[in-house]
PDB file of C-alpha atoms in Angstrom:
ATOM      1  CA  MET A   7     -11.188  39.588 126.051  1.00 39.00           C
ATOM      2  CA  ASP A   8      -7.638  38.830 124.919  1.00 40.00           C
ATOM      3  CA  ALA A   9      -7.857  39.101 121.133  1.00 39.00           C
ATOM      4  CA  THR A  10      -4.425  37.567 120.652  1.00 40.00           C
ATOM      5  CA  GLY A  11      -4.747  34.227 122.457  1.00 41.00           C
ATOM      6  CA  PRO A  12      -7.201  31.311 122.731  1.00 41.00           C
ATOM      7  CA  THR A  13     -10.599  32.291 124.065  1.00 43.00           C
ATOM      8  CA  ALA A  14     -13.497  30.432 125.606  1.00 40.00           C
ATOM      9  CA  GLY A  15     -15.298  28.348 123.024  1.00 43.00           C
ATOM     10  CA  ASP A  16     -12.318  28.471 120.680  1.00 45.00           C
ATOM     11  CA  SER A  17     -11.279  25.117 119.217  1.00 44.00           C
ATOM     12  CA  GLU A  18      -7.604  26.056 119.314  1.00 48.00           C
ATOM     13  CA  SER A  19      -5.718  23.776 121.673  1.00 43.00           C
ATOM     14  CA  ALA A  20      -2.391  22.206 122.456  1.00 39.00           C
ATOM     15  CA  ASP A  21      -3.205  19.588 119.840  1.00 38.00           C
ATOM     16  CA  GLU A  22      -3.584  22.336 117.213  1.00 42.00           C
ATOM     17  CA  GLU A  23      -0.281  23.919 118.208  1.00 41.00           C
ATOM     18  CA  SER A  24       1.367  20.503 117.944  1.00 41.00           C
ATOM     19  CA  PHE A  25      -0.176  19.940 114.513  1.00 41.00           C
ATOM     20  CA  SER A  26       0.853  23.360 113.205  1.00 42.00           C
ATOM     21  CA  GLY A  27       4.375  22.732 114.463  1.00 47.00           C
ATOM     22  CA  GLN A  28       4.619  19.902 111.960  1.00 48.00           C
ATOM     23  CA  LEU A  29       3.762  22.145 109.011  1.00 45.00           C
ATOM     24  CA  PRO A  30       6.430  23.693 106.768  1.00 43.00           C
ATOM     25  CA  PHE A  31       7.701  27.098 107.849  1.00 39.00           C
ATOM     26  CA  ALA A  32       5.915  28.958 105.000  1.00 36.00           C
ATOM     27  CA  GLU A  33       2.599  27.276 105.765  1.00 41.00           C
ATOM     28  CA  ARG A  34       2.861  28.029 109.478  1.00 42.00           C
ATOM     29  CA  HIS A  35       3.721  31.679 109.023  1.00 37.00           C
ATOM     30  CA  MET A  36       2.269  32.686 105.648  1.00 42.00           C
ATOM     31  CA  GLY A  37      -0.384  30.056 104.810  1.00 66.00           C
ATOM     32  CA  PHE A  38      -4.016  31.029 104.366  1.00 77.00           C
ATOM     33  CA  GLY A  39      -5.062  29.230 107.562  1.00 82.00           C
ATOM     34  CA  ASN A  40      -2.599  31.309 109.552  1.00 77.00           C
ATOM     35  CA  LEU A  41      -3.893  34.501 107.914  1.00 78.00           C
ATOM     36  CA  LEU A  42      -7.443  33.506 108.758  1.00 87.00           C
ATOM     37  CA  ARG A  43      -6.540  32.852 112.384  1.00 88.00           C
ATOM     38  CA  THR A  44      -4.678  36.163 112.625  1.00 83.00           C
ATOM     39  CA  TRP A  45      -7.612  38.118 111.189  1.00 88.00           C
ATOM     40  CA  ARG A  46     -10.090  36.377 113.495  1.00 92.00           C
ATOM     41  CA  ARG A  47      -8.036  37.002 116.604  1.00 92.00           C
ATOM     42  CA  ALA A  48      -7.494  40.639 115.646  1.00 89.00           C
ATOM     43  CA  ALA A  49     -11.282  40.988 115.439  1.00 92.00           C
ATOM     44  CA  GLY A  50     -11.608  39.467 118.929  1.00 93.00           C
ATOM     45  CA  LEU A  51     -13.743  36.569 117.708  1.00 93.00           C
ATOM     46  CA  THR A  52     -13.885  32.869 118.450  1.00 94.00           C
ATOM     47  CA  GLN A  53     -14.230  30.244 115.742  1.00 93.00           C
ATOM     48  CA  PRO A  54     -18.025  29.554 116.082  1.00 94.00           C
ATOM     49  CA  PRO A  55     -19.299  32.937 114.803  1.00 94.00           C
ATOM     50  CA  VAL A  56     -16.847  32.839 111.900  1.00 94.00           C
ATOM     51  CA  ALA A  57     -17.954  29.325 110.999  1.00 93.00           C
ATOM     52  CA  ARG A  58     -21.596  30.440 111.134  1.00 94.00           C
ATOM     53  CA  VAL A  59     -21.104  33.378 108.768  1.00 93.00           C
ATOM     54  CA  LEU A  60     -19.386  31.009 106.337  1.00 92.00           C
ATOM     55  CA  GLY A  61     -22.207  28.469 106.633  1.00 93.00           C
ATOM     56  CA  MET A  62     -20.010  25.573 107.787  1.00 92.00           C
ATOM     57  CA  GLY A  63     -19.404  23.501 110.880  1.00 92.00           C
ATOM     58  CA  ILE A  64     -16.940  24.541 113.564  1.00 91.00           C
ATOM     59  CA  ARG A  65     -14.817  21.432 113.019  1.00 92.00           C
ATOM     60  CA  THR A  66     -14.553  22.124 109.274  1.00 91.00           C
ATOM     61  CA  TYR A  67     -13.616  25.727 109.899  1.00 91.00           C
ATOM     62  CA  GLY A  68     -11.050  24.714 112.518  1.00 89.00           C
ATOM     63  CA  ASN A  69      -9.446  22.352 110.024  1.00 88.00           C
ATOM     64  CA  ILE A  70      -9.142  25.217 107.519  1.00 88.00           C
ATOM     65  CA  GLU A  71      -7.394  27.412 110.088  1.00 87.00           C
ATOM     66  CA  ARG A  72      -5.003  24.582 110.945  1.00 84.00           C
ATOM     67  CA  GLY A  73      -4.249  23.920 107.279  1.00 79.00           C
ATOM     68  CA  ALA A  74      -5.736  20.426 107.487  1.00 78.00           C
ATOM     69  CA  ALA A  75      -8.421  21.239 104.909  1.00 79.00           C
ATOM     70  CA  PRO A  76      -8.321  23.485 101.807  1.00 77.00           C
ATOM     71  CA  ALA A  77     -10.319  26.710 101.722  1.00 77.00           C
ATOM     72  CA  ARG A  78     -12.248  27.679  98.637  1.00 81.00           C
ATOM     73  CA  PHE A  79     -14.773  30.229  99.789  1.00 86.00           C
ATOM     74  CA  SER A  80     -17.174  31.787  97.286  1.00 86.00           C
ATOM     75  CA  ARG A  81     -17.147  35.534  96.617  1.00 83.00           C
ATOM     76  CA  GLU A  82     -20.284  35.849  98.759  1.00 88.00           C
ATOM     77  CA  GLN A  83     -18.578  34.028 101.629  1.00 90.00           C
ATOM     78  CA  CYS A  84     -15.515  36.256 101.216  1.00 89.00           C
ATOM     79  CA  ASP A  85     -17.681  39.372 101.354  1.00 89.00           C
ATOM     80  CA  ALA A  86     -19.454  38.136 104.494  1.00 92.00           C
ATOM     81  CA  LEU A  87     -16.169  37.165 106.145  1.00 92.00           C
ATOM     82  CA  ALA A  88     -14.495  40.469 105.258  1.00 91.00           C
ATOM     83  CA  GLY A  89     -17.410  42.327 106.846  1.00 92.00           C
ATOM     84  CA  LEU A  90     -17.407  40.235 110.010  1.00 94.00           C
ATOM     85  CA  LEU A  91     -13.646  40.507 110.483  1.00 93.00           C
ATOM     86  CA  ARG A  92     -13.556  44.174 109.416  1.00 91.00           C
ATOM     87  CA  LEU A  93     -10.739  43.525 106.942  1.00 87.00           C
ATOM     88  CA  ASP A  94      -8.941  46.440 105.341  1.00 83.00           C
ATOM     89  CA  PRO A  95      -8.674  46.605 101.510  1.00 76.00           C
ATOM     90  CA  ASP A  96      -5.320  44.790 101.363  1.00 70.00           C
ATOM     91  CA  ALA A  97      -6.516  41.939 103.587  1.00 78.00           C
ATOM     92  CA  ARG A  98      -9.735  41.637 101.581  1.00 80.00           C
ATOM     93  CA  HIS A  99      -7.637  41.598  98.425  1.00 72.00           C
ATOM     94  CA  ALA A 100      -5.611  38.651  99.789  1.00 75.00           C
ATOM     95  CA  LEU A 101      -8.805  36.853 100.850  1.00 82.00           C
ATOM     96  CA  LEU A 102     -10.268  37.128  97.361  1.00 78.00           C
ATOM     97  CA  LEU A 103      -7.044  36.185  95.605  1.00 73.00           C
ATOM     98  CA  HIS A 104      -6.710  32.959  97.580  1.00 74.00           C
ATOM     99  CA  ASN A 105     -10.313  31.839  97.275  1.00 76.00           C
ATOM    100  CA  VAL A 106     -11.771  33.311  94.101  1.00 68.00           C
ATOM    101  CA  GLY A 107      -8.596  33.688  92.087  1.00 61.00           C
ATOM    102  CA  THR A 108      -9.335  37.322  91.342  1.00 55.00           C
ATOM    103  CA  THR A 109      -9.506  40.635  93.157  1.00 51.00           C
ATOM    104  CA  PHE A 110     -11.953  43.469  93.646  1.00 49.00           C
ATOM    105  CA  ASP A 111     -15.121  43.255  91.592  1.00 50.00           C
ATOM    106  CA  VAL A 112     -14.898  46.785  90.220  1.00 45.00           C
ATOM    107  CA  SER A 113     -18.090  46.389  88.200  1.00 46.00           C
ATOM    108  CA  HIS A 114     -20.060  47.083  91.392  1.00 49.00           C
ATOM    109  CA  PRO A 115     -19.710  50.678  92.660  1.00 48.00           C
ATOM    110  CA  GLU A 116     -20.016  49.571  96.296  1.00 50.00           C
ATOM    111  CA  ARG A 117     -17.068  47.184  95.845  1.00 50.00           C
ATOM    112  CA  ARG A 118     -14.921  49.545  93.789  1.00 51.00           C
ATOM    113  CA  PRO A 119     -11.833  50.926  95.556  1.00 54.00           C
ATOM    114  CA  PRO A 120     -11.343  54.672  95.227  1.00 59.00           C
ATOM    115  CA  LEU A 121      -9.230  55.769  92.295  1.00 64.00           C
ATOM    116  CA  ALA A 122      -5.955  57.000  93.716  1.00 69.00           C
ATOM    117  CA  GLU A 123      -4.696  60.480  92.906  1.00 77.00           C
ATOM    118  CA  ALA A 124      -1.609  58.854  91.394  1.00 80.00           C
ATOM    119  CA  MET A 125      -3.826  57.033  88.917  1.00 84.00           C
ATOM    120  CA  ARG A 126      -5.592  60.277  88.031  1.00 83.00           C
ATOM    121  CA  LEU A 127      -2.258  61.921  87.319  1.00 85.00           C
ATOM    122  CA  LEU A 128      -1.081  58.970  85.229  1.00 89.00           C
ATOM    123  CA  ILE A 129      -4.165  58.928  83.004  1.00 90.00           C
ATOM    124  CA  GLU A 130      -4.387  62.670  82.488  1.00 88.00           C
ATOM    125  CA  GLY A 131      -0.643  62.933  81.935  1.00 89.00           C
ATOM    126  CA  GLN A 132      -0.677  60.683  78.892  1.00 91.00           C
ATOM    127  CA  PRO A 133       0.051  62.600  75.673  1.00 91.00           C
ATOM    128  CA  SER A 134      -2.424  60.493  73.693  1.00 92.00           C
ATOM    129  CA  PRO A 135      -5.941  59.063  74.169  1.00 95.00           C
ATOM    130  CA  SER A 136      -6.105  56.873  77.283  1.00 95.00           C
ATOM    131  CA  LEU A 137      -8.841  55.252  79.337  1.00 94.00           C
ATOM    132  CA  LEU A 138      -9.240  52.977  82.327  1.00 94.00           C
ATOM    133  CA  CYS A 139     -11.737  50.082  82.121  1.00 93.00           C
ATOM    134  CA  ASP A 140     -12.855  47.501  84.639  1.00 91.00           C
ATOM    135  CA  ARG A 141     -12.805  43.789  83.883  1.00 89.00           C
ATOM    136  CA  HIS A 142     -16.119  44.107  82.035  1.00 93.00           C
ATOM    137  CA  TRP A 143     -14.703  46.934  79.876  1.00 95.00           C
ATOM    138  CA  ASN A 144     -16.866  49.559  81.609  1.00 94.00           C
ATOM    139  CA  VAL A 145     -15.137  52.948  81.407  1.00 93.00           C
ATOM    140  CA  LEU A 146     -13.889  54.090  84.817  1.00 91.00           C
ATOM    141  CA  ALA A 147     -11.805  57.081  83.748  1.00 91.00           C
ATOM    142  CA  TYR A 148     -10.413  58.791  80.659  1.00 92.00           C
ATOM    143  CA  ASN A 149      -8.196  61.712  79.796  1.00 92.00           C
ATOM    144  CA  SER A 150      -8.945  64.848  77.818  1.00 91.00           C
ATOM    145  CA  PHE A 151      -7.560  63.478  74.555  1.00 90.00           C
ATOM    146  CA  MET A 152      -9.819  60.442  74.792  1.00 94.00           C
ATOM    147  CA  ALA A 153     -12.889  62.592  75.422  1.00 93.00           C
ATOM    148  CA  SER A 154     -11.947  64.893  72.558  1.00 91.00           C
ATOM    149  CA  TRP A 155     -11.466  62.152  70.008  1.00 93.00           C
ATOM    150  CA  TRP A 156     -14.193  59.769  71.189  1.00 94.00           C
ATOM    151  CA  PRO A 157     -16.877  61.630  73.190  1.00 94.00           C
ATOM    152  CA  TRP A 158     -18.845  58.411  73.714  1.00 94.00           C
ATOM    153  CA  VAL A 159     -16.633  57.694  76.751  1.00 93.00           C
ATOM    154  CA  THR A 160     -18.317  60.581  78.591  1.00 92.00           C
ATOM    155  CA  ALA A 161     -21.767  58.936  78.457  1.00 92.00           C
ATOM    156  CA  PRO A 162     -23.044  57.168  81.598  1.00 90.00           C
ATOM    157  CA  GLY A 163     -22.461  53.432  81.392  1.00 91.00           C
ATOM    158  CA  ALA A 164     -19.917  53.717  78.570  1.00 95.00           C
ATOM    159  CA  ASN A 165     -18.414  50.339  77.696  1.00 96.00           C
ATOM    160  CA  LEU A 166     -15.488  49.848  75.321  1.00 96.00           C
ATOM    161  CA  LEU A 167     -16.603  46.546  73.780  1.00 96.00           C
ATOM    162  CA  ARG A 168     -20.250  47.525  73.582  1.00 96.00           C
ATOM    163  CA  TRP A 169     -19.282  50.636  71.626  1.00 97.00           C
ATOM    164  CA  GLY A 170     -16.804  48.805  69.407  1.00 96.00           C
ATOM    165  CA  LEU A 171     -19.164  45.965  68.555  1.00 96.00           C
ATOM    166  CA  LEU A 172     -22.592  47.590  68.432  1.00 96.00           C
ATOM    167  CA  GLU A 173     -22.377  51.306  67.700  1.00 96.00           C
ATOM    168  CA  PRO A 174     -22.700  52.346  64.021  1.00 96.00           C
ATOM    169  CA  GLU A 175     -20.062  55.054  64.460  1.00 95.00           C
ATOM    170  CA  ALA A 176     -17.507  52.424  65.489  1.00 96.00           C
ATOM    171  CA  ARG A 177     -18.139  50.532  62.257  1.00 96.00           C
ATOM    172  CA  VAL A 178     -17.592  53.725  60.274  1.00 95.00           C
ATOM    173  CA  GLN A 179     -14.477  54.839  62.127  1.00 96.00           C
ATOM    174  CA  HIS A 180     -12.642  51.502  62.047  1.00 94.00           C
ATOM    175  CA  HIS A 181     -10.969  50.522  58.806  1.00 92.00           C
ATOM    176  CA  ASN A 182     -11.857  46.832  58.440  1.00 92.00           C
ATOM    177  CA  TRP A 183     -14.334  46.817  61.310  1.00 95.00           C
ATOM    178  CA  ARG A 184     -14.878  43.059  61.035  1.00 94.00           C
ATOM    179  CA  ASP A 185     -11.240  42.371  61.853  1.00 93.00           C
ATOM    180  CA  HIS A 186     -11.405  44.550  64.968  1.00 92.00           C
ATOM    181  CA  ALA A 187     -14.760  43.084  65.965  1.00 95.00           C
ATOM    182  CA  ASN A 188     -13.323  39.599  65.645  1.00 93.00           C
ATOM    183  CA  ARG A 189     -10.535  40.568  68.039  1.00 92.00           C
ATOM    184  CA  MET A 190     -13.067  41.923  70.520  1.00 93.00           C
ATOM    185  CA  VAL A 191     -15.064  38.692  70.303  1.00 92.00           C
ATOM    186  CA  ARG A 192     -11.873  36.803  71.163  1.00 90.00           C
ATOM    187  CA  LEU A 193     -11.508  38.944  74.288  1.00 90.00           C
ATOM    188  CA  LEU A 194     -15.016  38.049  75.412  1.00 90.00           C
ATOM    189  CA  LYS A 195     -14.453  34.350  74.751  1.00 88.00           C
ATOM    190  CA  PHE A 196     -11.254  34.407  76.789  1.00 87.00           C
ATOM    191  CA  ALA A 197     -13.061  36.139  79.670  1.00 86.00           C
ATOM    192  CA  LEU A 198     -15.876  33.576  79.564  1.00 82.00           C
ATOM    193  CA  ALA A 199     -13.388  30.725  79.783  1.00 76.00           C
ATOM    194  CA  GLY A 200     -12.332  31.880  83.238  1.00 77.00           C
ATOM    195  CA  ARG A 201     -15.501  33.549  84.533  1.00 78.00           C
ATOM    196  CA  ARG A 202     -18.462  31.462  83.401  1.00 76.00           C
ATOM    197  CA  ASP A 203     -20.427  32.394  86.525  1.00 81.00           C
ATOM    198  CA  ASP A 204     -19.944  36.153  86.120  1.00 86.00           C
ATOM    199  CA  PRO A 205     -23.466  37.602  85.608  1.00 90.00           C
ATOM    200  CA  ALA A 206     -22.252  40.998  84.337  1.00 91.00           C
ATOM    201  CA  LEU A 207     -20.042  39.318  81.757  1.00 91.00           C
ATOM    202  CA  ALA A 208     -22.902  37.043  80.709  1.00 91.00           C
ATOM    203  CA  ARG A 209     -25.175  40.055  80.193  1.00 93.00           C
ATOM    204  CA  LEU A 210     -22.570  41.793  78.036  1.00 95.00           C
ATOM    205  CA  VAL A 211     -22.073  38.678  75.909  1.00 93.00           C
ATOM    206  CA  GLU A 212     -25.813  38.224  75.496  1.00 94.00           C
ATOM    207  CA  GLU A 213     -26.207  41.854  74.466  1.00 95.00           C
ATOM    208  CA  VAL A 214     -23.516  41.834  71.783  1.00 96.00           C
ATOM    209  CA  ARG A 215     -24.524  38.403  70.457  1.00 94.00           C
ATOM    210  CA  ALA A 216     -28.014  39.791  69.765  1.00 96.00           C
ATOM    211  CA  ASP A 217     -26.461  41.689  66.844  1.00 96.00           C
ATOM    212  CA  PRO A 218     -26.480  39.457  63.704  1.00 96.00           C
ATOM    213  CA  ASP A 219     -23.035  40.584  62.531  1.00 96.00           C
ATOM    214  CA  VAL A 220     -21.454  39.966  65.927  1.00 95.00           C
ATOM    215  CA  LEU A 221     -23.237  36.623  66.253  1.00 94.00           C
ATOM    216  CA  GLN A 222     -21.793  35.507  62.928  1.00 94.00           C
ATOM    217  CA  LEU A 223     -18.309  36.445  64.080  1.00 92.00           C
ATOM    218  CA  TRP A 224     -18.875  34.714  67.413  1.00 90.00           C
ATOM    219  CA  GLU A 225     -19.930  31.446  65.818  1.00 87.00           C
ATOM    220  CA  SER A 226     -17.078  31.454  63.312  1.00 86.00           C
ATOM    221  CA  ALA A 227     -14.282  32.486  65.691  1.00 75.00           C
ATOM    222  CA  SER A 228     -12.358  29.647  67.309  1.00 70.00           C
ATOM    223  CA  GLU A 229      -9.514  31.624  68.896  1.00 77.00           C
ATOM    224  CA  VAL A 230      -9.392  33.512  72.190  1.00 80.00           C
ATOM    225  CA  ALA A 231      -7.243  36.472  73.281  1.00 83.00           C
ATOM    226  CA  GLU A 232      -6.428  37.815  76.726  1.00 81.00           C
ATOM    227  CA  ASN A 233      -5.848  41.393  75.563  1.00 78.00           C
ATOM    228  CA  ARG A 234      -5.223  43.571  72.516  1.00 83.00           C
ATOM    229  CA  ASP A 235      -1.844  44.815  73.651  1.00 85.00           C
ATOM    230  CA  GLY A 236       0.201  45.986  70.669  1.00 87.00           C
ATOM    231  CA  GLN A 237      -2.700  45.875  68.212  1.00 88.00           C
ATOM    232  CA  LEU A 238      -2.634  48.298  65.305  1.00 90.00           C
ATOM    233  CA  HIS A 239      -5.775  50.378  64.739  1.00 90.00           C
ATOM    234  CA  ARG A 240      -6.419  52.306  61.536  1.00 93.00           C
ATOM    235  CA  MET A 241      -9.246  54.698  62.304  1.00 94.00           C
ATOM    236  CA  ARG A 242     -11.039  57.687  60.861  1.00 94.00           C
ATOM    237  CA  VAL A 243     -11.279  60.222  63.674  1.00 92.00           C
ATOM    238  CA  PRO A 244     -14.155  62.745  63.435  1.00 92.00           C
ATOM    239  CA  ALA A 245     -12.323  65.185  65.733  1.00 91.00           C
ATOM    240  CA  LEU A 246      -9.520  65.296  63.148  1.00 90.00           C
ATOM    241  CA  GLY A 247     -11.845  65.985  60.240  1.00 92.00           C
ATOM    242  CA  TRP A 248     -12.266  62.255  59.528  1.00 93.00           C
ATOM    243  CA  ARG A 249      -8.601  61.867  58.717  1.00 92.00           C
ATOM    244  CA  THR A 250      -7.174  58.378  59.056  1.00 93.00           C
ATOM    245  CA  VAL A 251      -4.650  57.785  61.813  1.00 93.00           C
ATOM    246  CA  GLU A 252      -2.723  54.702  62.851  1.00 94.00           C
ATOM    247  CA  LEU A 253      -2.725  53.882  66.549  1.00 93.00           C
ATOM    248  CA  VAL A 254      -1.204  51.122  68.641  1.00 94.00           C
ATOM    249  CA  SER A 255      -3.069  50.096  71.794  1.00 93.00           C
ATOM    250  CA  HIS A 256      -1.093  49.297  74.947  1.00 94.00           C
ATOM    251  CA  THR A 257      -2.828  47.394  77.755  1.00 92.00           C
ATOM    252  CA  LEU A 258      -1.521  47.799  81.314  1.00 92.00           C
ATOM    253  CA  HIS A 259      -2.823  46.421  84.617  1.00 88.00           C
ATOM    254  CA  PRO A 260      -2.343  48.890  87.507  1.00 86.00           C
ATOM    255  CA  ALA A 261      -1.150  47.244  90.724  1.00 80.00           C
ATOM    256  CA  SER A 262      -3.819  49.055  92.768  1.00 75.00           C
ATOM    257  CA  LEU A 263      -6.592  47.833  90.435  1.00 79.00           C
ATOM    258  CA  PRO A 264      -5.268  44.580  88.965  1.00 78.00           C
ATOM    259  CA  ASP A 265      -8.625  43.603  87.455  1.00 81.00           C
ATOM    260  CA  SER A 266      -8.760  46.843  85.494  1.00 88.00           C
ATOM    261  CA  ARG A 267      -7.114  47.766  82.191  1.00 91.00           C
ATOM    262  CA  LEU A 268      -5.317  51.002  81.462  1.00 94.00           C
ATOM    263  CA  ILE A 269      -5.423  51.314  77.668  1.00 95.00           C
ATOM    264  CA  ILE A 270      -3.151  53.864  76.008  1.00 95.00           C
ATOM    265  CA  PHE A 271      -3.350  54.595  72.286  1.00 94.00           C
ATOM    266  CA  THR A 272      -0.058  55.691  70.765  1.00 92.00           C
ATOM    267  CA  MET A 273      -0.150  57.372  67.387  1.00 88.00           C
ATOM    268  CA  LEU A 274       2.169  55.867  64.805  1.00 83.00           C
ATOM    269  CA  GLN A 275       1.454  58.349  62.052  1.00 56.00           C
ATOM    270  CA  GLU A 276       0.199  61.796  62.915  1.00 51.00           C
ATOM    271  CA  ALA A 277      -2.356  63.194  60.526  1.00 44.00           C
ATOM    272  CA  GLU A 278      -1.504  66.396  58.719  1.00 47.00           C
ATOM    273  CA  ASP A 279      -3.107  69.466  60.301  1.00 45.00           C
ATOM    274  CA  SER A 280      -3.902  67.354  63.354  1.00 44.00           C
ATOM    275  CA  GLU A 281      -5.439  69.164  66.291  1.00 47.00           C
ATOM    276  CA  LEU A 282      -2.855  67.434  68.468  1.00 44.00           C
ATOM    277  CA  PRO A 283       0.507  69.147  68.927  1.00 43.00           C
ATOM    278  CA  ALA A 284       3.408  67.505  67.175  1.00 42.00           C
ATOM    279  CA  ARG A 285       5.320  64.941  69.204  1.00 41.00           C
ATOM    280  CA  PRO A 286       8.688  63.426  68.296  1.00 38.00           C
ATOM    281  CA  ARG A 287       8.244  59.871  67.042  1.00 39.00           C
ATOM    282  CA  GLY A 288       9.319  57.347  69.651  1.00 37.00           C
ATOM    283  CA  SER A 289       9.442  59.903  72.465  1.00 33.00           C
ATOM    284  CA  VAL A 290       7.575  59.044  75.631  1.00 36.00           C
ATOM    285  CA  ASN A 291       9.306  61.430  78.016  1.00 37.00           C
ATOM    286  CA  PRO A 292       7.708  64.699  79.161  1.00 39.00           C
ATOM    287  CA  PRO A 293       9.432  67.996  78.297  1.00 37.00           C
ATOM    288  CA  ARG A 294      12.351  68.950  80.506  1.00 35.00           C
ATOM    289  CA  ALA A 295      11.994  71.755  82.987  1.00 44.00           C
ATOM    290  CA  ASP A 296      13.920  74.087  80.672  1.00 43.00           C
ATOM    291  CA  GLN A 297      11.536  73.401  77.787  1.00 39.00           C
ATOM    292  CA  PRO A 298       8.229  75.225  77.306  1.00 43.00           C
ATOM    293  CA  ALA A 299       5.115  73.287  78.250  1.00 44.00           C
ATOM    294  CA  ARG A 300       3.273  71.741  75.341  1.00 42.00           C
ATOM    295  CA  PRO A 301       0.147  73.762  74.523  1.00 42.00           C
ATOM    296  CA  ARG A 302      -3.205  72.054  74.944  1.00 41.00           C
ATOM    297  CA  THR A 303      -5.904  72.317  72.357  1.00 40.00           C
ATOM    298  CA  ASP A 304      -9.178  74.074  73.086  1.00 43.00           C
ATOM    299  CA  ARG A 305     -11.036  70.836  72.425  1.00 38.00           C
ATOM    300  CA  ALA A 306      -8.935  68.925  74.921  1.00 39.00           C
ATOM    301  CA  ALA A 307      -9.234  71.675  77.509  1.00 38.00           C
ATOM    302  CA  GLU A 308     -13.015  71.410  77.355  1.00 40.00           C
ATOM    303  CA  ALA A 309     -12.864  67.722  78.265  1.00 41.00           C
ATOM    304  CA  PRO A 310     -11.096  67.318  81.617  1.00 40.00           C
ATOM    305  CA  LEU A 311     -10.292  63.960  83.152  1.00 48.00           C
ATOM    306  CA  SER A 312     -13.444  62.228  84.274  1.00 51.00           C
ATOM    307  CA  LEU A 313     -13.660  59.570  86.952  1.00 51.00           C
ATOM    308  CA  ARG A 314     -16.582  57.245  87.344  1.00 54.00           C
ATOM    309  CA  GLY A 315     -17.198  55.947  90.797  1.00 44.00           C
TER     310      GLY A 315
END
């Protein structure tokens, strides 16, 4: 079978070629219908089996390939189509972006792309507490400083918002816990605005709203927030003898895992007798080759980078 040209039973015809010739250049060569046709032909398939796996008629599917009808497949349809066409991660990424408006669902281990070695190096190389969360704030990875300061991240199923909103130790460690909790509630409300049909998000919201204090904040809060980038945290850190430190959180979205959040906490004011080595204020560059390596603390050394997958 010629996987690159029309095949028996395929609805592609001279009429289709004539129709596509009338489309703008970008739509002909980069539109979703053209991508779909390219993927199908590369898999050596005709239109009927693809239409069947999507649960639609052949004519409707043919119109989508030709660009005569919009495509808005569900995540389930995207998963089925990606399996049938044997799409690689980048192609599946494009399929999801066009139809669902998001990318990999990293909350499900079977859908989670492997964490690249470059990401491992980035997280562990941070000179301050850092962690990687998925879009439901489940902890995917953390560095040694994070594990040393906040050992809760090492527990199976660790979740940043669940800890911050529900755990008694979070309420003790945060100065003005209610202010921080209110900000976390805003994050959840923003997420709900765009993902009302997300069952994992709904479960997390239901769980935190079962707490009376969180419920009160939820019902009184009218604002939403996409992230907490640049937020100041004043916290009592048990690993530092309950000294108070000031941290700023930085939220980044790695290109390889765009639905995830890399959160880095930068210390504004280092506590006296801190277990962390001194670091010049405002410096984010590693030591030069002619400088001695910064010593690691015993506590940090006992908590190597952990990856959940």
